[in-house]
Amino acid sequence: MSAPELQFITVGEGADARRIAIDRAVGTPDRCGFFWLSGFKSDMAGTKAEELAGFAAQTGRAMTRFDYSGHGVSEGDFEAGTISRWAEEALAVFERCCAEPTVVVGSSMGGWIALLLARALRARGQAVAPLAGMVLIAPAPDFTEELMWKQEFTDEIRETILREGRFERPSEYDDSPYVITRELIEDGRRNLLLGGAVETGCPVTILQGQRDDAVPWQHALRLVECLARDDVTLTLVKDGDHRLSRPEDMVRLMAAAASLAEGAEADI
């Protein structure tokens, strides 16, 4: 099995082109790989991504992770980012790197991106393979609309976004604020999933903390209802927060990823 190597691909054309950084480690044949999707303003060097990469190496499985544009070591302006742009980048990286059956692991916004990736693959005629399964950690589909615009933002904040095109939102996880743009909100509305059926074509495991102050556990229940045609397992962690990055949370994550991978490998 080869060591990870940082590589770059270009996504988009002309003024919209951006270089996306990828960390890809190749696994042994006949084994599933893992594809990591980070959360909003998170990068591929986070705790969960690092732990998953280490687990992949120990078990001889491929591991692919990347930074969205405007995140980590990828190029691009964070304020130019939208759900559509980041989903486009995820699809480009997946198609470039993930030839083996793959378990997609998405955290927070990465859960939304994972579901959009599954929809894009199905639209291209890949109804099941190469998706071997999905692990969604505190998944946040539609968060720009359902959690920000409708719940968190006051009338004053919404008016600021509409008038000025941006709002600086303080972050609990970063010294600098998150900049929420009008385009992010409007583009999010073009990618909403919770209003109808969501179908991935693969088994889905959801890990959700009940003390999550960013994505309420009821949001995960809404997603389960939308995933009516998929095999879905939901684990509610009573004392779990949004990060779910404690040692005991890592054990749950690796067990969930391994279970889906082993199930798919039995059919290879």
PDB file of C-alpha atoms in Angstrom:
ATOM      1  CA  MET A   1       0.000   0.000   0.000  1.00  0.00           C
ATOM      2  CA  SER A   2       1.443   3.359  -0.996  1.00  0.00           C
ATOM      3  CA  ALA A   3       1.883   6.367   1.272  1.00  0.00           C
ATOM      4  CA  PRO A   4      -0.450   9.316   0.782  1.00  0.00           C
ATOM      5  CA  GLU A   5       0.663  11.877  -1.768  1.00  0.00           C
ATOM      6  CA  LEU A   6      -0.701  15.392  -2.056  1.00  0.00           C
ATOM      7  CA  GLN A   7      -1.924  16.171  -5.563  1.00  0.00           C
ATOM      8  CA  PHE A   8      -3.967  18.923  -7.193  1.00  0.00           C
ATOM      9  CA  ILE A   9      -6.686  18.902  -9.806  1.00  0.00           C
ATOM     10  CA  THR A  10      -8.390  21.846 -11.457  1.00  0.00           C
ATOM     11  CA  VAL A  11     -12.165  22.072 -11.180  1.00  0.00           C
ATOM     12  CA  GLY A  12     -14.126  24.593 -13.244  1.00  0.00           C
ATOM     13  CA  GLU A  13     -13.058  26.617 -16.247  1.00  0.00           C
ATOM     14  CA  GLY A  14     -11.820  30.114 -16.938  1.00  0.00           C
ATOM     15  CA  ALA A  15     -12.311  32.575 -14.106  1.00  0.00           C
ATOM     16  CA  ASP A  16     -14.182  29.855 -12.188  1.00  0.00           C
ATOM     17  CA  ALA A  17     -11.212  27.434 -12.188  1.00  0.00           C
ATOM     18  CA  ARG A  18      -9.738  26.493  -8.815  1.00  0.00           C
ATOM     19  CA  ARG A  19      -6.982  24.044  -7.820  1.00  0.00           C
ATOM     20  CA  ILE A  20      -8.208  21.467  -5.344  1.00  0.00           C
ATOM     21  CA  ALA A  21      -5.791  19.674  -3.015  1.00  0.00           C
ATOM     22  CA  ILE A  22      -6.221  15.902  -2.632  1.00  0.00           C
ATOM     23  CA  ASP A  23      -4.622  13.424  -0.231  1.00  0.00           C
ATOM     24  CA  ARG A  24      -4.968   9.939  -1.666  1.00  0.00           C
ATOM     25  CA  ALA A  25      -3.590   6.678  -0.268  1.00  0.00           C
ATOM     26  CA  VAL A  26      -4.105   3.543  -2.361  1.00  0.00           C
ATOM     27  CA  GLY A  27      -5.313   0.382  -0.620  1.00  0.00           C
ATOM     28  CA  THR A  28      -4.944  -3.301  -1.329  1.00  0.00           C
ATOM     29  CA  PRO A  29      -7.051  -4.955  -4.063  1.00  0.00           C
ATOM     30  CA  ASP A  30     -10.542  -6.259  -3.289  1.00  0.00           C
ATOM     31  CA  ARG A  31     -10.991  -3.891  -0.371  1.00  0.00           C
ATOM     32  CA  CYS A  32     -13.292  -0.915  -0.087  1.00  0.00           C
ATOM     33  CA  GLY A  33     -11.928   2.592   0.242  1.00  0.00           C
ATOM     34  CA  PHE A  34     -13.002   5.592   2.289  1.00  0.00           C
ATOM     35  CA  PHE A  35     -13.859   9.047   0.947  1.00  0.00           C
ATOM     36  CA  TRP A  36     -13.861  11.844   3.525  1.00  0.00           C
ATOM     37  CA  LEU A  37     -16.016  14.966   3.223  1.00  0.00           C
ATOM     38  CA  SER A  38     -15.329  17.749   5.716  1.00  0.00           C
ATOM     39  CA  GLY A  39     -17.736  20.195   7.288  1.00  0.00           C
ATOM     40  CA  PHE A  40     -18.267  23.909   6.710  1.00  0.00           C
ATOM     41  CA  LYS A  41     -14.946  25.748   7.084  1.00  0.00           C
ATOM     42  CA  SER A  42     -13.198  22.523   8.132  1.00  0.00           C
ATOM     43  CA  ASP A  43     -10.352  20.835   6.292  1.00  0.00           C
ATOM     44  CA  MET A  44      -8.967  17.378   5.604  1.00  0.00           C
ATOM     45  CA  ALA A  45      -6.467  17.611   8.474  1.00  0.00           C
ATOM     46  CA  GLY A  46      -9.143  17.548  11.178  1.00  0.00           C
ATOM     47  CA  THR A  47      -9.241  15.002  13.989  1.00  0.00           C
ATOM     48  CA  LYS A  48     -11.839  12.671  12.495  1.00  0.00           C
ATOM     49  CA  ALA A  49     -10.242  12.749   9.043  1.00  0.00           C
ATOM     50  CA  GLU A  50      -6.829  11.935  10.505  1.00  0.00           C
ATOM     51  CA  GLU A  51      -8.234   9.098  12.598  1.00  0.00           C
ATOM     52  CA  LEU A  52     -10.057   7.646   9.593  1.00  0.00           C
ATOM     53  CA  ALA A  53      -6.893   7.875   7.480  1.00  0.00           C
ATOM     54  CA  GLY A  54      -4.953   6.008  10.153  1.00  0.00           C
ATOM     55  CA  PHE A  55      -7.650   3.341  10.362  1.00  0.00           C
ATOM     56  CA  ALA A  56      -7.650   2.973   6.580  1.00  0.00           C
ATOM     57  CA  ALA A  57      -3.887   2.461   6.567  1.00  0.00           C
ATOM     58  CA  GLN A  58      -4.096  -0.139   9.331  1.00  0.00           C
ATOM     59  CA  THR A  59      -6.755  -2.125   7.493  1.00  0.00           C
ATOM     60  CA  GLY A  60      -5.261  -1.887   4.007  1.00  0.00           C
ATOM     61  CA  ARG A  61      -7.998   0.310   2.575  1.00  0.00           C
ATOM     62  CA  ALA A  62      -7.727   3.278   0.232  1.00  0.00           C
ATOM     63  CA  MET A  63      -8.343   6.713   1.701  1.00  0.00           C
ATOM     64  CA  THR A  64      -9.242   9.828  -0.262  1.00  0.00           C
ATOM     65  CA  ARG A  65      -9.730  13.263   1.259  1.00  0.00           C
ATOM     66  CA  PHE A  66      -9.549  16.776  -0.092  1.00  0.00           C
ATOM     67  CA  ASP A  67     -10.096  20.411   0.806  1.00  0.00           C
ATOM     68  CA  TYR A  68     -12.997  22.336  -0.688  1.00  0.00           C
ATOM     69  CA  SER A  69     -12.067  25.548  -2.475  1.00  0.00           C
ATOM     70  CA  GLY A  70     -11.440  28.285   0.072  1.00  0.00           C
ATOM     71  CA  HIS A  71     -10.582  25.667   2.702  1.00  0.00           C
ATOM     72  CA  GLY A  72      -7.277  24.251   3.904  1.00  0.00           C
ATOM     73  CA  VAL A  73      -4.595  24.130   1.204  1.00  0.00           C
ATOM     74  CA  SER A  74      -6.922  24.314  -1.780  1.00  0.00           C
ATOM     75  CA  GLU A  75      -7.104  27.493  -3.787  1.00  0.00           C
ATOM     76  CA  GLY A  76     -10.085  29.801  -3.932  1.00  0.00           C
ATOM     77  CA  ASP A  77     -11.871  32.425  -1.899  1.00  0.00           C
ATOM     78  CA  PHE A  78     -14.015  31.065   0.931  1.00  0.00           C
ATOM     79  CA  GLU A  79     -16.589  33.809   0.385  1.00  0.00           C
ATOM     80  CA  ALA A  80     -17.037  32.639  -3.212  1.00  0.00           C
ATOM     81  CA  GLY A  81     -17.932  29.178  -1.983  1.00  0.00           C
ATOM     82  CA  THR A  82     -21.381  27.666  -2.389  1.00  0.00           C
ATOM     83  CA  ILE A  83     -22.926  24.249  -1.863  1.00  0.00           C
ATOM     84  CA  SER A  84     -23.015  23.739  -5.649  1.00  0.00           C
ATOM     85  CA  ARG A  85     -19.307  24.567  -6.034  1.00  0.00           C
ATOM     86  CA  TRP A  86     -18.238  22.303  -3.193  1.00  0.00           C
ATOM     87  CA  ALA A  87     -20.462  19.466  -4.421  1.00  0.00           C
ATOM     88  CA  GLU A  88     -18.958  19.868  -7.895  1.00  0.00           C
ATOM     89  CA  GLU A  89     -15.497  19.536  -6.379  1.00  0.00           C
ATOM     90  CA  ALA A  90     -16.491  16.435  -4.408  1.00  0.00           C
ATOM     91  CA  LEU A  91     -17.814  14.770  -7.552  1.00  0.00           C
ATOM     92  CA  ALA A  92     -14.657  15.658  -9.507  1.00  0.00           C
ATOM     93  CA  VAL A  93     -12.375  14.234  -6.806  1.00  0.00           C
ATOM     94  CA  PHE A  94     -14.510  11.112  -6.378  1.00  0.00           C
ATOM     95  CA  GLU A  95     -14.517  10.367 -10.101  1.00  0.00           C
ATOM     96  CA  ARG A  96     -10.786  11.029 -10.383  1.00  0.00           C
ATOM     97  CA  CYS A  97      -9.670   8.955  -7.407  1.00  0.00           C
ATOM     98  CA  CYS A  98     -12.260   6.436  -6.208  1.00  0.00           C
ATOM     99  CA  ALA A  99     -12.235   3.456  -8.568  1.00  0.00           C
ATOM    100  CA  GLU A 100     -12.850   0.893  -5.807  1.00  0.00           C
ATOM    101  CA  PRO A 101     -16.186   0.464  -3.980  1.00  0.00           C
ATOM    102  CA  THR A 102     -16.162   3.325  -1.508  1.00  0.00           C
ATOM    103  CA  VAL A 103     -17.679   4.189   1.842  1.00  0.00           C
ATOM    104  CA  VAL A 104     -18.330   7.945   1.911  1.00  0.00           C
ATOM    105  CA  VAL A 105     -17.884   9.550   5.323  1.00  0.00           C
ATOM    106  CA  GLY A 106     -19.329  13.045   5.645  1.00  0.00           C
ATOM    107  CA  SER A 107     -19.257  15.327   8.678  1.00  0.00           C
ATOM    108  CA  SER A 108     -21.873  18.070   9.182  1.00  0.00           C
ATOM    109  CA  MET A 109     -21.990  19.955   5.846  1.00  0.00           C
ATOM    110  CA  GLY A 110     -20.055  16.996   4.464  1.00  0.00           C
ATOM    111  CA  GLY A 111     -23.212  14.950   5.025  1.00  0.00           C
ATOM    112  CA  TRP A 112     -25.117  17.281   2.695  1.00  0.00           C
ATOM    113  CA  ILE A 113     -22.322  17.086   0.132  1.00  0.00           C
ATOM    114  CA  ALA A 114     -22.331  13.275   0.430  1.00  0.00           C
ATOM    115  CA  LEU A 115     -26.041  13.103  -0.358  1.00  0.00           C
ATOM    116  CA  LEU A 116     -25.619  15.435  -3.334  1.00  0.00           C
ATOM    117  CA  LEU A 117     -22.722  13.265  -4.523  1.00  0.00           C
ATOM    118  CA  ALA A 118     -24.938  10.173  -4.379  1.00  0.00           C
ATOM    119  CA  ARG A 119     -27.629  11.996  -6.357  1.00  0.00           C
ATOM    120  CA  ALA A 120     -25.108  13.053  -8.998  1.00  0.00           C
ATOM    121  CA  LEU A 121     -23.728   9.522  -9.337  1.00  0.00           C
ATOM    122  CA  ARG A 122     -27.208   8.054  -9.673  1.00  0.00           C
ATOM    123  CA  ALA A 123     -28.030  10.625 -12.349  1.00  0.00           C
ATOM    124  CA  ARG A 124     -25.024   9.316 -14.288  1.00  0.00           C
ATOM    125  CA  GLY A 125     -26.317   5.748 -14.101  1.00  0.00           C
ATOM    126  CA  GLN A 126     -24.244   4.588 -11.117  1.00  0.00           C
ATOM    127  CA  ALA A 127     -27.131   3.489  -8.925  1.00  0.00           C
ATOM    128  CA  VAL A 128     -25.131   1.394  -6.447  1.00  0.00           C
ATOM    129  CA  ALA A 129     -21.441   0.912  -7.260  1.00  0.00           C
ATOM    130  CA  PRO A 130     -19.054   2.403  -6.508  1.00  0.00           C
ATOM    131  CA  LEU A 131     -20.884   3.608  -3.379  1.00  0.00           C
ATOM    132  CA  ALA A 132     -20.510   0.850  -0.775  1.00  0.00           C
ATOM    133  CA  GLY A 133     -22.109   2.819   2.032  1.00  0.00           C
ATOM    134  CA  MET A 134     -22.318   6.137   3.797  1.00  0.00           C
ATOM    135  CA  VAL A 135     -21.457   7.265   7.319  1.00  0.00           C
ATOM    136  CA  LEU A 136     -22.932  10.665   8.128  1.00  0.00           C
ATOM    137  CA  ILE A 137     -21.744  12.423  11.284  1.00  0.00           C
ATOM    138  CA  ALA A 138     -24.168  15.093  12.521  1.00  0.00           C
ATOM    139  CA  PRO A 139     -25.377  15.475   8.922  1.00  0.00           C
ATOM    140  CA  ALA A 140     -26.509  18.971   8.009  1.00  0.00           C
ATOM    141  CA  PRO A 141     -28.425  18.862   4.726  1.00  0.00           C
ATOM    142  CA  ASP A 142     -30.217  22.137   3.997  1.00  0.00           C
ATOM    143  CA  PHE A 143     -28.447  23.821   6.934  1.00  0.00           C
ATOM    144  CA  THR A 144     -28.208  27.192   5.181  1.00  0.00           C
ATOM    145  CA  GLU A 145     -32.002  27.371   4.992  1.00  0.00           C
ATOM    146  CA  GLU A 146     -33.367  25.264   7.837  1.00  0.00           C
ATOM    147  CA  LEU A 147     -30.779  25.940  10.544  1.00  0.00           C
ATOM    148  CA  MET A 148     -29.410  29.365   9.615  1.00  0.00           C
ATOM    149  CA  TRP A 149     -31.996  31.368   7.683  1.00  0.00           C
ATOM    150  CA  LYS A 150     -35.138  30.065   9.400  1.00  0.00           C
ATOM    151  CA  GLN A 151     -33.895  29.418  12.943  1.00  0.00           C
ATOM    152  CA  GLU A 152     -30.639  31.139  13.839  1.00  0.00           C
ATOM    153  CA  PHE A 153     -30.785  34.399  11.907  1.00  0.00           C
ATOM    154  CA  THR A 154     -32.780  37.315  13.268  1.00  0.00           C
ATOM    155  CA  ASP A 155     -34.699  39.694  11.025  1.00  0.00           C
ATOM    156  CA  GLU A 156     -31.780  42.115  11.351  1.00  0.00           C
ATOM    157  CA  ILE A 157     -29.258  39.522  10.168  1.00  0.00           C
ATOM    158  CA  ARG A 158     -31.437  38.502   7.239  1.00  0.00           C
ATOM    159  CA  GLU A 159     -31.835  42.142   6.229  1.00  0.00           C
ATOM    160  CA  THR A 160     -28.048  42.628   6.436  1.00  0.00           C
ATOM    161  CA  ILE A 161     -27.445  39.667   4.129  1.00  0.00           C
ATOM    162  CA  LEU A 162     -30.014  40.860   1.612  1.00  0.00           C
ATOM    163  CA  ARG A 163     -28.762  44.458   1.714  1.00  0.00           C
ATOM    164  CA  GLU A 164     -24.981  43.978   1.941  1.00  0.00           C
ATOM    165  CA  GLY A 165     -24.610  40.499   0.487  1.00  0.00           C
ATOM    166  CA  ARG A 166     -22.749  39.127   3.520  1.00  0.00           C
ATOM    167  CA  PHE A 167     -22.821  38.697   7.282  1.00  0.00           C
ATOM    168  CA  GLU A 168     -19.930  37.878   9.621  1.00  0.00           C
ATOM    169  CA  ARG A 169     -21.095  35.128  11.940  1.00  0.00           C
ATOM    170  CA  PRO A 170     -19.007  34.458  15.073  1.00  0.00           C
ATOM    171  CA  SER A 171     -17.595  30.948  15.295  1.00  0.00           C
ATOM    172  CA  GLU A 172     -17.215  28.713  18.336  1.00  0.00           C
ATOM    173  CA  TYR A 173     -14.567  26.674  16.549  1.00  0.00           C
ATOM    174  CA  ASP A 174     -12.390  29.380  14.950  1.00  0.00           C
ATOM    175  CA  ASP A 175     -10.925  32.745  15.974  1.00  0.00           C
ATOM    176  CA  SER A 176     -12.179  34.361  12.786  1.00  0.00           C
ATOM    177  CA  PRO A 177     -15.894  34.682  11.980  1.00  0.00           C
ATOM    178  CA  TYR A 178     -17.708  32.709   9.302  1.00  0.00           C
ATOM    179  CA  VAL A 179     -18.757  34.931   6.435  1.00  0.00           C
ATOM    180  CA  ILE A 180     -22.244  33.957   5.290  1.00  0.00           C
ATOM    181  CA  THR A 181     -22.984  35.359   1.841  1.00  0.00           C
ATOM    182  CA  ARG A 182     -26.262  35.956   0.091  1.00  0.00           C
ATOM    183  CA  GLU A 183     -25.083  33.669  -2.704  1.00  0.00           C
ATOM    184  CA  LEU A 184     -24.448  30.839  -0.219  1.00  0.00           C
ATOM    185  CA  ILE A 185     -28.018  31.153   1.056  1.00  0.00           C
ATOM    186  CA  GLU A 186     -29.581  31.424  -2.400  1.00  0.00           C
ATOM    187  CA  ASP A 187     -27.491  28.599  -3.834  1.00  0.00           C
ATOM    188  CA  GLY A 188     -28.377  26.445  -0.839  1.00  0.00           C
ATOM    189  CA  ARG A 189     -32.032  26.789  -1.821  1.00  0.00           C
ATOM    190  CA  ARG A 190     -31.193  25.236  -5.185  1.00  0.00           C
ATOM    191  CA  ASN A 191     -29.825  22.152  -3.400  1.00  0.00           C
ATOM    192  CA  LEU A 192     -32.461  21.481  -0.747  1.00  0.00           C
ATOM    193  CA  LEU A 193     -33.117  17.796  -0.015  1.00  0.00           C
ATOM    194  CA  LEU A 194     -35.380  17.506   3.017  1.00  0.00           C
ATOM    195  CA  GLY A 195     -38.581  18.422   1.189  1.00  0.00           C
ATOM    196  CA  GLY A 196     -38.839  15.050  -0.534  1.00  0.00           C
ATOM    197  CA  ALA A 197     -37.386  11.564  -0.910  1.00  0.00           C
ATOM    198  CA  VAL A 198     -33.603  11.138  -0.756  1.00  0.00           C
ATOM    199  CA  GLU A 199     -32.167   7.956  -2.230  1.00  0.00           C
ATOM    200  CA  THR A 200     -28.487   7.007  -2.052  1.00  0.00           C
ATOM    201  CA  GLY A 201     -28.692   3.419  -3.287  1.00  0.00           C
ATOM    202  CA  CYS A 202     -26.462   2.216  -0.435  1.00  0.00           C
ATOM    203  CA  PRO A 203     -26.626   1.517   3.320  1.00  0.00           C
ATOM    204  CA  VAL A 204     -26.445   4.656   5.469  1.00  0.00           C
ATOM    205  CA  THR A 205     -25.262   4.972   9.071  1.00  0.00           C
ATOM    206  CA  ILE A 206     -25.929   8.237  10.916  1.00  0.00           C
ATOM    207  CA  LEU A 207     -24.072   9.213  14.097  1.00  0.00           C
ATOM    208  CA  GLN A 208     -25.707  12.130  15.908  1.00  0.00           C
ATOM    209  CA  GLY A 209     -24.997  13.734  19.275  1.00  0.00           C
ATOM    210  CA  GLN A 210     -28.014  14.759  21.339  1.00  0.00           C
ATOM    211  CA  ARG A 211     -26.070  17.664  22.852  1.00  0.00           C
ATOM    212  CA  ASP A 212     -25.220  19.044  19.435  1.00  0.00           C
ATOM    213  CA  ASP A 213     -25.836  22.796  19.564  1.00  0.00           C
ATOM    214  CA  ALA A 214     -25.121  23.292  15.849  1.00  0.00           C
ATOM    215  CA  VAL A 215     -27.235  20.548  14.256  1.00  0.00           C
ATOM    216  CA  PRO A 216     -30.125  19.440  16.502  1.00  0.00           C
ATOM    217  CA  TRP A 217     -30.674  15.693  16.715  1.00  0.00           C
ATOM    218  CA  GLN A 218     -34.202  16.214  15.372  1.00  0.00           C
ATOM    219  CA  HIS A 219     -32.586  17.253  12.085  1.00  0.00           C
ATOM    220  CA  ALA A 220     -31.178  13.730  11.775  1.00  0.00           C
ATOM    221  CA  LEU A 221     -34.671  12.305  12.302  1.00  0.00           C
ATOM    222  CA  ARG A 222     -35.970  14.405   9.397  1.00  0.00           C
ATOM    223  CA  LEU A 223     -33.229  12.996   7.201  1.00  0.00           C
ATOM    224  CA  VAL A 224     -34.043   9.415   8.225  1.00  0.00           C
ATOM    225  CA  GLU A 225     -37.640   9.985   7.145  1.00  0.00           C
ATOM    226  CA  CYS A 226     -36.453  11.216   3.747  1.00  0.00           C
ATOM    227  CA  LEU A 227     -34.183   8.172   3.316  1.00  0.00           C
ATOM    228  CA  ALA A 228     -37.237   5.918   3.210  1.00  0.00           C
ATOM    229  CA  ARG A 229     -35.917   3.573   0.520  1.00  0.00           C
ATOM    230  CA  ASP A 230     -32.409   3.117   1.942  1.00  0.00           C
ATOM    231  CA  ASP A 231     -31.173   0.831   4.714  1.00  0.00           C
ATOM    232  CA  VAL A 232     -30.557   3.390   7.482  1.00  0.00           C
ATOM    233  CA  THR A 233     -29.120   3.009  10.972  1.00  0.00           C
ATOM    234  CA  LEU A 234     -29.317   6.005  13.322  1.00  0.00           C
ATOM    235  CA  THR A 235     -27.225   6.125  16.495  1.00  0.00           C
ATOM    236  CA  LEU A 236     -28.071   8.907  18.945  1.00  0.00           C
ATOM    237  CA  VAL A 237     -25.204   9.648  21.331  1.00  0.00           C
ATOM    238  CA  LYS A 238     -26.837  11.038  24.481  1.00  0.00           C
ATOM    239  CA  ASP A 239     -23.819  13.063  25.665  1.00  0.00           C
ATOM    240  CA  GLY A 240     -22.360  13.719  22.218  1.00  0.00           C
ATOM    241  CA  ASP A 241     -21.695  17.240  20.908  1.00  0.00           C
ATOM    242  CA  HIS A 242     -21.394  18.452  17.321  1.00  0.00           C
ATOM    243  CA  ARG A 243     -17.794  17.409  16.856  1.00  0.00           C
ATOM    244  CA  LEU A 244     -18.182  13.787  18.010  1.00  0.00           C
ATOM    245  CA  SER A 245     -14.405  13.553  18.157  1.00  0.00           C
ATOM    246  CA  ARG A 246     -13.817  12.075  21.629  1.00  0.00           C
ATOM    247  CA  PRO A 247     -12.054   8.689  21.845  1.00  0.00           C
ATOM    248  CA  GLU A 248     -15.369   6.887  22.332  1.00  0.00           C
ATOM    249  CA  ASP A 249     -16.795   8.745  19.316  1.00  0.00           C
ATOM    250  CA  MET A 250     -13.834   7.618  17.227  1.00  0.00           C
ATOM    251  CA  VAL A 251     -14.545   4.015  18.198  1.00  0.00           C
ATOM    252  CA  ARG A 252     -18.131   4.405  16.957  1.00  0.00           C
ATOM    253  CA  LEU A 253     -17.008   6.031  13.737  1.00  0.00           C
ATOM    254  CA  MET A 254     -14.424   3.379  12.884  1.00  0.00           C
ATOM    255  CA  ALA A 255     -16.851   0.587  13.748  1.00  0.00           C
ATOM    256  CA  ALA A 256     -19.509   2.089  11.488  1.00  0.00           C
ATOM    257  CA  ALA A 257     -17.080   2.590   8.589  1.00  0.00           C
ATOM    258  CA  ALA A 258     -15.626  -0.903   9.014  1.00  0.00           C
ATOM    259  CA  SER A 259     -19.061  -2.534   9.145  1.00  0.00           C
ATOM    260  CA  LEU A 260     -20.160  -0.964   5.868  1.00  0.00           C
ATOM    261  CA  ALA A 261     -16.838  -1.708   4.175  1.00  0.00           C
ATOM    262  CA  GLU A 262     -16.782  -5.329   5.336  1.00  0.00           C
ATOM    263  CA  GLY A 263     -20.356  -5.833   4.201  1.00  0.00           C
ATOM    264  CA  ALA A 264     -19.503  -4.595   0.707  1.00  0.00           C
ATOM    265  CA  GLU A 265     -16.239  -6.549   0.589  1.00  0.00           C
ATOM    266  CA  ALA A 266     -18.132  -9.778   1.201  1.00  0.00           C
ATOM    267  CA  ASP A 267     -19.826  -9.216  -2.164  1.00  0.00           C
ATOM    268  CA  ILE A 268     -16.660  -8.306  -4.108  1.00  0.00           C
TER     269      ILE A 268
END
